[in-house]
XYZ file of C-alpha atoms in Angstrom:
368
model
C -54.658 47.639 19.360
C -53.457 44.094 18.674
C -50.450 43.769 16.389
C -51.212 41.900 13.159
C -48.588 39.380 12.045
C -48.098 39.300 8.280
C -48.717 36.187 6.238
C -45.927 35.160 3.875
C -48.386 33.632 1.423
C -50.103 36.991 0.933
C -46.841 38.292 -0.551
C -45.758 35.268 -2.579
C -49.065 33.974 -3.956
C -49.102 36.106 -7.120
C -45.356 36.473 -7.690
C -43.819 35.164 -10.924
C -40.798 32.826 -10.707
C -37.738 34.386 -9.115
C -35.284 35.995 -11.556
C -31.778 34.673 -10.825
C -30.164 36.587 -13.707
C -31.091 40.268 -13.370
C -30.317 42.862 -16.025
C -30.958 46.576 -16.321
C -34.040 45.768 -18.406
C -35.542 43.527 -15.707
C -34.477 45.550 -12.656
C -37.414 47.955 -12.490
C -40.189 45.530 -13.626
C -39.059 42.841 -11.156
C -38.790 45.333 -8.313
C -42.180 46.854 -9.102
C -43.933 43.465 -8.947
C -42.268 42.505 -5.664
C -42.757 45.851 -3.932
C -46.409 45.933 -5.018
C -46.876 42.493 -3.439
C -45.308 43.800 -0.203
C -47.557 46.863 -0.097
C -50.737 44.899 -0.816
C -49.998 42.410 1.956
C -49.565 45.241 4.483
C -52.818 47.030 3.699
C -56.375 46.355 4.803
C -59.245 46.109 2.357
C -59.905 49.820 2.935
C -56.331 50.679 1.914
C -54.951 51.488 5.388
C -51.761 50.076 6.866
C -52.637 47.130 9.095
C -50.353 48.104 11.977
C -49.116 51.627 11.333
C -45.555 52.805 10.765
C -44.594 53.532 14.381
C -46.224 50.387 15.775
C -44.431 48.242 13.210
C -41.099 49.951 13.873
C -41.392 49.421 17.633
C -42.442 45.808 17.166
C -39.643 44.751 14.792
C -36.727 47.010 15.740
C -33.836 45.306 17.537
C -31.722 48.445 17.935
C -30.761 49.170 21.554
C -29.836 52.437 23.269
C -26.414 50.998 24.171
C -25.686 50.396 20.477
C -26.569 53.992 19.645
C -24.310 55.216 22.442
C -21.473 53.029 21.150
C -21.884 54.439 17.634
C -21.789 58.028 18.919
C -18.746 57.288 21.085
C -16.915 55.662 18.161
C -17.821 58.628 15.931
C -16.243 60.971 18.489
C -13.149 58.751 18.628
C -12.897 58.828 14.826
C -13.116 62.623 14.898
C -10.325 62.742 17.474
C -8.320 60.238 15.413
C -8.705 62.419 12.317
C -7.540 65.471 14.279
C -4.485 63.591 15.527
C -3.635 62.168 12.098
C -4.038 65.627 10.557
C -1.984 67.472 13.159
C 0.832 64.995 13.743
C 1.142 63.119 10.434
C -0.593 64.698 7.433
C 0.238 68.376 8.030
C 3.928 67.785 8.868
C 4.167 65.489 5.852
C 2.578 68.132 3.576
C 5.059 70.726 4.864
C 8.020 68.380 4.461
C 6.951 67.634 0.881
C 6.824 71.394 0.230
C 3.320 71.372 -1.242
C 1.639 74.552 -2.430
C -0.342 76.533 0.122
C -3.718 75.289 -1.169
C -2.623 71.679 -1.537
C -1.097 71.777 1.928
C -4.572 72.679 3.181
C -6.333 69.948 1.185
C -3.807 67.156 1.662
C -4.810 66.115 5.234
C -8.460 65.482 4.300
C -7.594 63.140 1.438
C -4.845 61.489 3.502
C -7.342 60.675 6.276
C -10.041 59.412 3.929
C -7.624 57.301 1.904
C -6.317 55.749 5.118
C -9.800 55.020 6.496
C -11.365 53.660 3.305
C -8.339 51.494 2.534
C -8.610 49.746 5.903
C -12.411 49.558 6.146
C -13.059 48.423 2.565
C -10.473 45.652 2.653
C -12.030 44.339 5.845
C -15.444 44.520 4.173
C -13.969 42.640 1.192
C -12.822 39.911 3.576
C -16.319 39.583 5.087
C -18.016 39.450 1.672
C -15.667 36.929 0.049
C -13.797 35.013 2.754
C -16.024 34.804 5.835
C -18.259 32.065 4.429
C -21.396 34.084 3.663
C -21.234 33.847 -0.152
C -22.826 37.299 -0.408
C -21.442 38.448 -3.750
C -21.916 35.320 -5.856
C -25.344 34.569 -4.391
C -26.711 37.792 -2.845
C -30.207 36.394 -2.305
C -28.673 34.275 0.474
C -28.754 37.422 2.605
C -32.547 37.073 2.742
C -32.729 33.273 2.449
C -30.890 33.115 5.799
C -32.778 36.084 7.290
C -33.355 35.814 11.043
C -35.191 38.872 12.417
C -34.446 38.071 16.080
C -30.828 36.934 15.739
C -27.937 39.260 16.535
C -25.555 39.584 13.553
C -22.192 37.773 13.706
C -19.240 39.652 15.176
C -17.455 40.304 11.857
C -20.589 41.861 10.345
C -21.249 43.830 13.549
C -17.745 45.332 13.303
C -18.459 46.501 9.740
C -21.679 48.136 10.920
C -20.143 49.804 13.954
C -17.235 51.249 11.973
C -19.339 52.375 9.009
C -22.207 53.800 11.066
C -19.769 55.718 13.270
C -17.767 56.952 10.291
C -20.799 58.490 8.581
C -21.908 60.171 11.808
C -18.380 61.584 12.007
C -18.521 62.492 8.293
C -21.694 64.505 8.772
C -19.848 66.677 11.307
C -16.652 66.693 9.217
C -18.416 67.809 6.019
C -19.810 70.816 7.861
C -16.769 71.801 9.935
C -13.598 70.033 8.734
C -13.737 69.273 4.996
C -13.118 71.605 2.072
C -16.239 73.241 0.631
C -17.144 71.854 -2.803
C -19.895 72.200 -5.364
C -21.666 69.132 -3.977
C -21.258 69.825 -0.236
C -24.987 69.836 0.454
C -25.542 66.750 -1.672
C -22.802 65.097 0.383
C -24.620 66.025 3.592
C -27.823 64.456 2.246
C -25.774 61.397 1.256
C -24.419 61.008 4.800
C -27.910 61.318 6.283
C -29.330 58.727 3.863
C -26.361 56.401 4.457
C -26.631 56.609 8.242
C -30.379 56.030 7.985
C -29.778 52.954 5.820
C -27.129 51.582 8.175
C -29.271 52.134 11.268
C -32.412 50.924 9.511
C -30.832 47.720 8.182
C -29.241 46.938 11.540
C -32.437 47.558 13.508
C -34.403 45.151 11.303
C -31.499 42.710 10.822
C -30.799 43.230 7.135
C -27.094 43.266 7.979
C -25.849 40.809 5.367
C -27.219 42.718 2.394
C -25.970 45.882 4.116
C -22.383 44.603 4.067
C -22.706 43.845 0.342
C -23.998 47.366 -0.290
C -21.055 48.893 1.591
C -18.675 46.708 -0.424
C -20.042 47.957 -3.764
C -19.885 51.621 -2.742
C -16.704 52.302 -0.783
C -14.026 51.030 -3.169
C -14.416 54.098 -5.392
C -13.474 56.367 -2.488
C -10.076 54.662 -2.231
C -9.428 55.374 -5.920
C -10.633 58.970 -5.681
C -8.568 59.888 -2.629
C -5.448 58.236 -4.090
C -5.854 60.252 -7.303
C -6.313 63.475 -5.329
C -3.262 62.786 -3.186
C -1.187 62.304 -6.324
C -2.592 65.537 -7.743
C -1.552 67.448 -4.617
C 1.930 65.911 -4.789
C 2.585 66.745 -8.427
C 2.910 70.555 -7.968
C 6.003 71.406 -5.926
C 8.519 74.211 -6.086
C 6.540 75.789 -8.915
C 7.035 72.754 -11.133
C 4.915 69.797 -12.184
C 6.515 66.464 -11.278
C 5.617 64.154 -14.132
C 5.480 60.865 -12.223
C 2.795 62.213 -9.886
C 0.889 63.712 -12.804
C 0.791 60.279 -14.475
C -0.243 58.598 -11.210
C -2.952 61.210 -10.659
C -4.389 60.749 -14.153
C -4.174 56.973 -13.817
C -5.903 57.168 -10.444
C -8.807 59.154 -11.889
C -9.153 56.685 -14.792
C -9.262 53.749 -12.355
C -11.731 55.725 -10.217
C -14.047 56.265 -13.206
C -13.895 52.593 -14.186
C -14.521 51.493 -10.594
C -17.495 53.875 -10.370
C -19.106 52.359 -13.461
C -18.406 48.756 -12.432
C -19.257 48.959 -8.735
C -21.754 51.813 -8.328
C -23.550 51.742 -11.661
C -23.408 48.010 -12.407
C -22.881 45.793 -9.362
C -24.798 48.050 -6.953
C -28.096 47.985 -8.894
C -27.816 44.355 -10.050
C -26.572 42.975 -6.735
C -28.060 45.262 -4.077
C -31.116 46.931 -5.609
C -32.293 43.725 -7.283
C -31.811 41.635 -4.147
C -33.709 44.007 -1.852
C -36.297 45.068 -4.420
C -36.971 41.612 -5.871
C -35.486 38.681 -3.929
C -36.614 39.835 -0.477
C -40.264 39.204 -1.406
C -39.475 35.548 -2.146
C -37.118 34.722 0.723
C -38.193 37.109 3.516
C -41.820 37.962 2.677
C -42.669 38.918 6.264
C -39.627 41.187 6.629
C -40.562 44.705 7.798
C -40.121 47.946 5.859
C -38.722 46.451 2.671
C -40.409 49.147 0.486
C -38.839 51.889 2.647
C -35.469 50.175 2.390
C -35.790 50.031 -1.394
C -36.718 53.720 -1.589
C -33.591 54.761 0.328
C -31.417 52.560 -1.885
C -32.863 54.150 -5.019
C -32.139 57.619 -3.592
C -28.548 56.501 -3.114
C -28.447 55.214 -6.685
C -29.742 58.576 -7.949
C -26.831 60.242 -6.132
C -24.417 57.824 -7.802
C -25.774 58.926 -11.181
C -25.544 62.615 -10.158
C -21.885 62.242 -9.158
C -21.152 60.316 -12.331
C -22.146 63.471 -14.230
C -18.979 65.130 -12.821
C -16.890 62.184 -14.043
C -18.545 62.236 -17.461
C -18.034 66.009 -17.779
C -14.308 65.591 -17.198
C -14.197 62.674 -19.672
C -15.770 64.875 -22.354
C -13.233 67.605 -21.615
C -10.275 65.255 -21.946
C -11.481 63.489 -25.101
C -13.075 66.331 -27.062
C -11.581 69.529 -25.615
C -7.974 68.351 -25.308
C -7.816 69.005 -21.572
C -4.565 67.508 -20.305
C -5.264 67.565 -16.596
C -7.739 65.191 -14.974
C -8.964 66.663 -11.702
C -11.886 66.679 -9.267
C -14.376 68.950 -11.041
C -16.279 69.558 -7.795
C -13.447 71.728 -6.496
C -12.837 75.427 -7.182
C -10.779 75.609 -10.381
C -10.058 79.343 -10.036
C -8.612 78.834 -6.552
C -6.366 76.075 -7.887
C -5.131 78.286 -10.754
C -4.303 81.140 -8.383
C -2.467 78.752 -6.067
C -0.436 77.359 -8.968
C 0.472 80.834 -10.237
C 1.580 81.898 -6.753
C 3.701 78.762 -6.453
C 5.409 79.490 -9.788
C 6.045 83.120 -8.788
C 7.443 82.039 -5.431
C 9.757 79.552 -7.107
C 11.000 82.218 -9.538
C 11.597 84.608 -6.636
C 13.512 81.987 -4.658
C 15.571 81.120 -7.760
C 16.306 84.802 -8.441
C 17.412 85.370 -4.822
C 19.574 82.292 -4.983
C 21.228 83.455 -8.218
C 21.696 86.937 -6.784
C 23.343 85.599 -3.638
C 25.523 83.314 -5.722
C 26.595 86.274 -7.915
C 27.373 88.414 -4.839
C 29.497 85.631 -3.409
C 31.462 85.356 -6.670
C 32.074 89.141 -6.722
C 33.343 88.992 -3.136
C 35.699 86.159 -4.003
C 37.061 88.070 -7.030
C 37.622 91.250 -4.987
C 39.596 89.283 -2.395
C 41.874 87.964 -5.133
């Protein structure tokens, strides 16, 4: 069967003027009009897809087997790197800091993630703002300069290789290395959707908008892991160290603000609007835009779901006088038991120390 090339005019002929100033109120209506135009241009008069999903994927995909092998190899290297960082840096550091038994177990995971996200997001920031693409201030440029047959520039390719490999690694890590949490299975779905989006956008050369999406999402993970690290550091020797408690609470406040600004504001108005609306105007023959939009909306739904945890903690602090800000996905009972054991251990050590000190004084007096 002969492959049918799509006509750009079939998509753009009935579109209203492009909206350069999106808001929440215009996001869904604009996207609906554009996605409808995409679907109608891909269907025959009888309502069937002109080429078929598999035929279109094979025709437009630029993903190679060597790229997939490189991603898998890098994912394995990241897993090895995490093991090495955990064994030779994070665990010795947790022991040296004399963390509680539970926090000693949790500390390496947050240490690794904070390290990775700090490096990867700042590089992504450089690509978005300082590499000459103008992606944040004018996101529609990602489709205005769309070249379906061109290989992405090296700096963007590095972002994709690192991020794609990391989420393959994270899928394994969530199952076999990370702490179990209330949202573990949602996190697994998130990693699958994210890897699909990364692979999908690279295969069909939507790399520039992909970098912008990564930029709006990953900054919150830096804030979260920093706050958790401070929370693990604050409980030592059966006592709460105030400076780390303040830093932990501050970290969670910054995390909540960053979540609202980046994931609930910039992500929909920069990423969702650009793919759902602008793509129809600037890349009307681009393949699988409706599928791309669907995956991005699934990711946005997860952002809203996770925000419910943040909002629950906010309600507790404001209206229930909860002093401690913590990750509500984790087992609170286990944390309470760990804290009680730490306090008991500290009291026991103190009592033994006082007893030994008293015995030494008695010995000294008897000698005199």
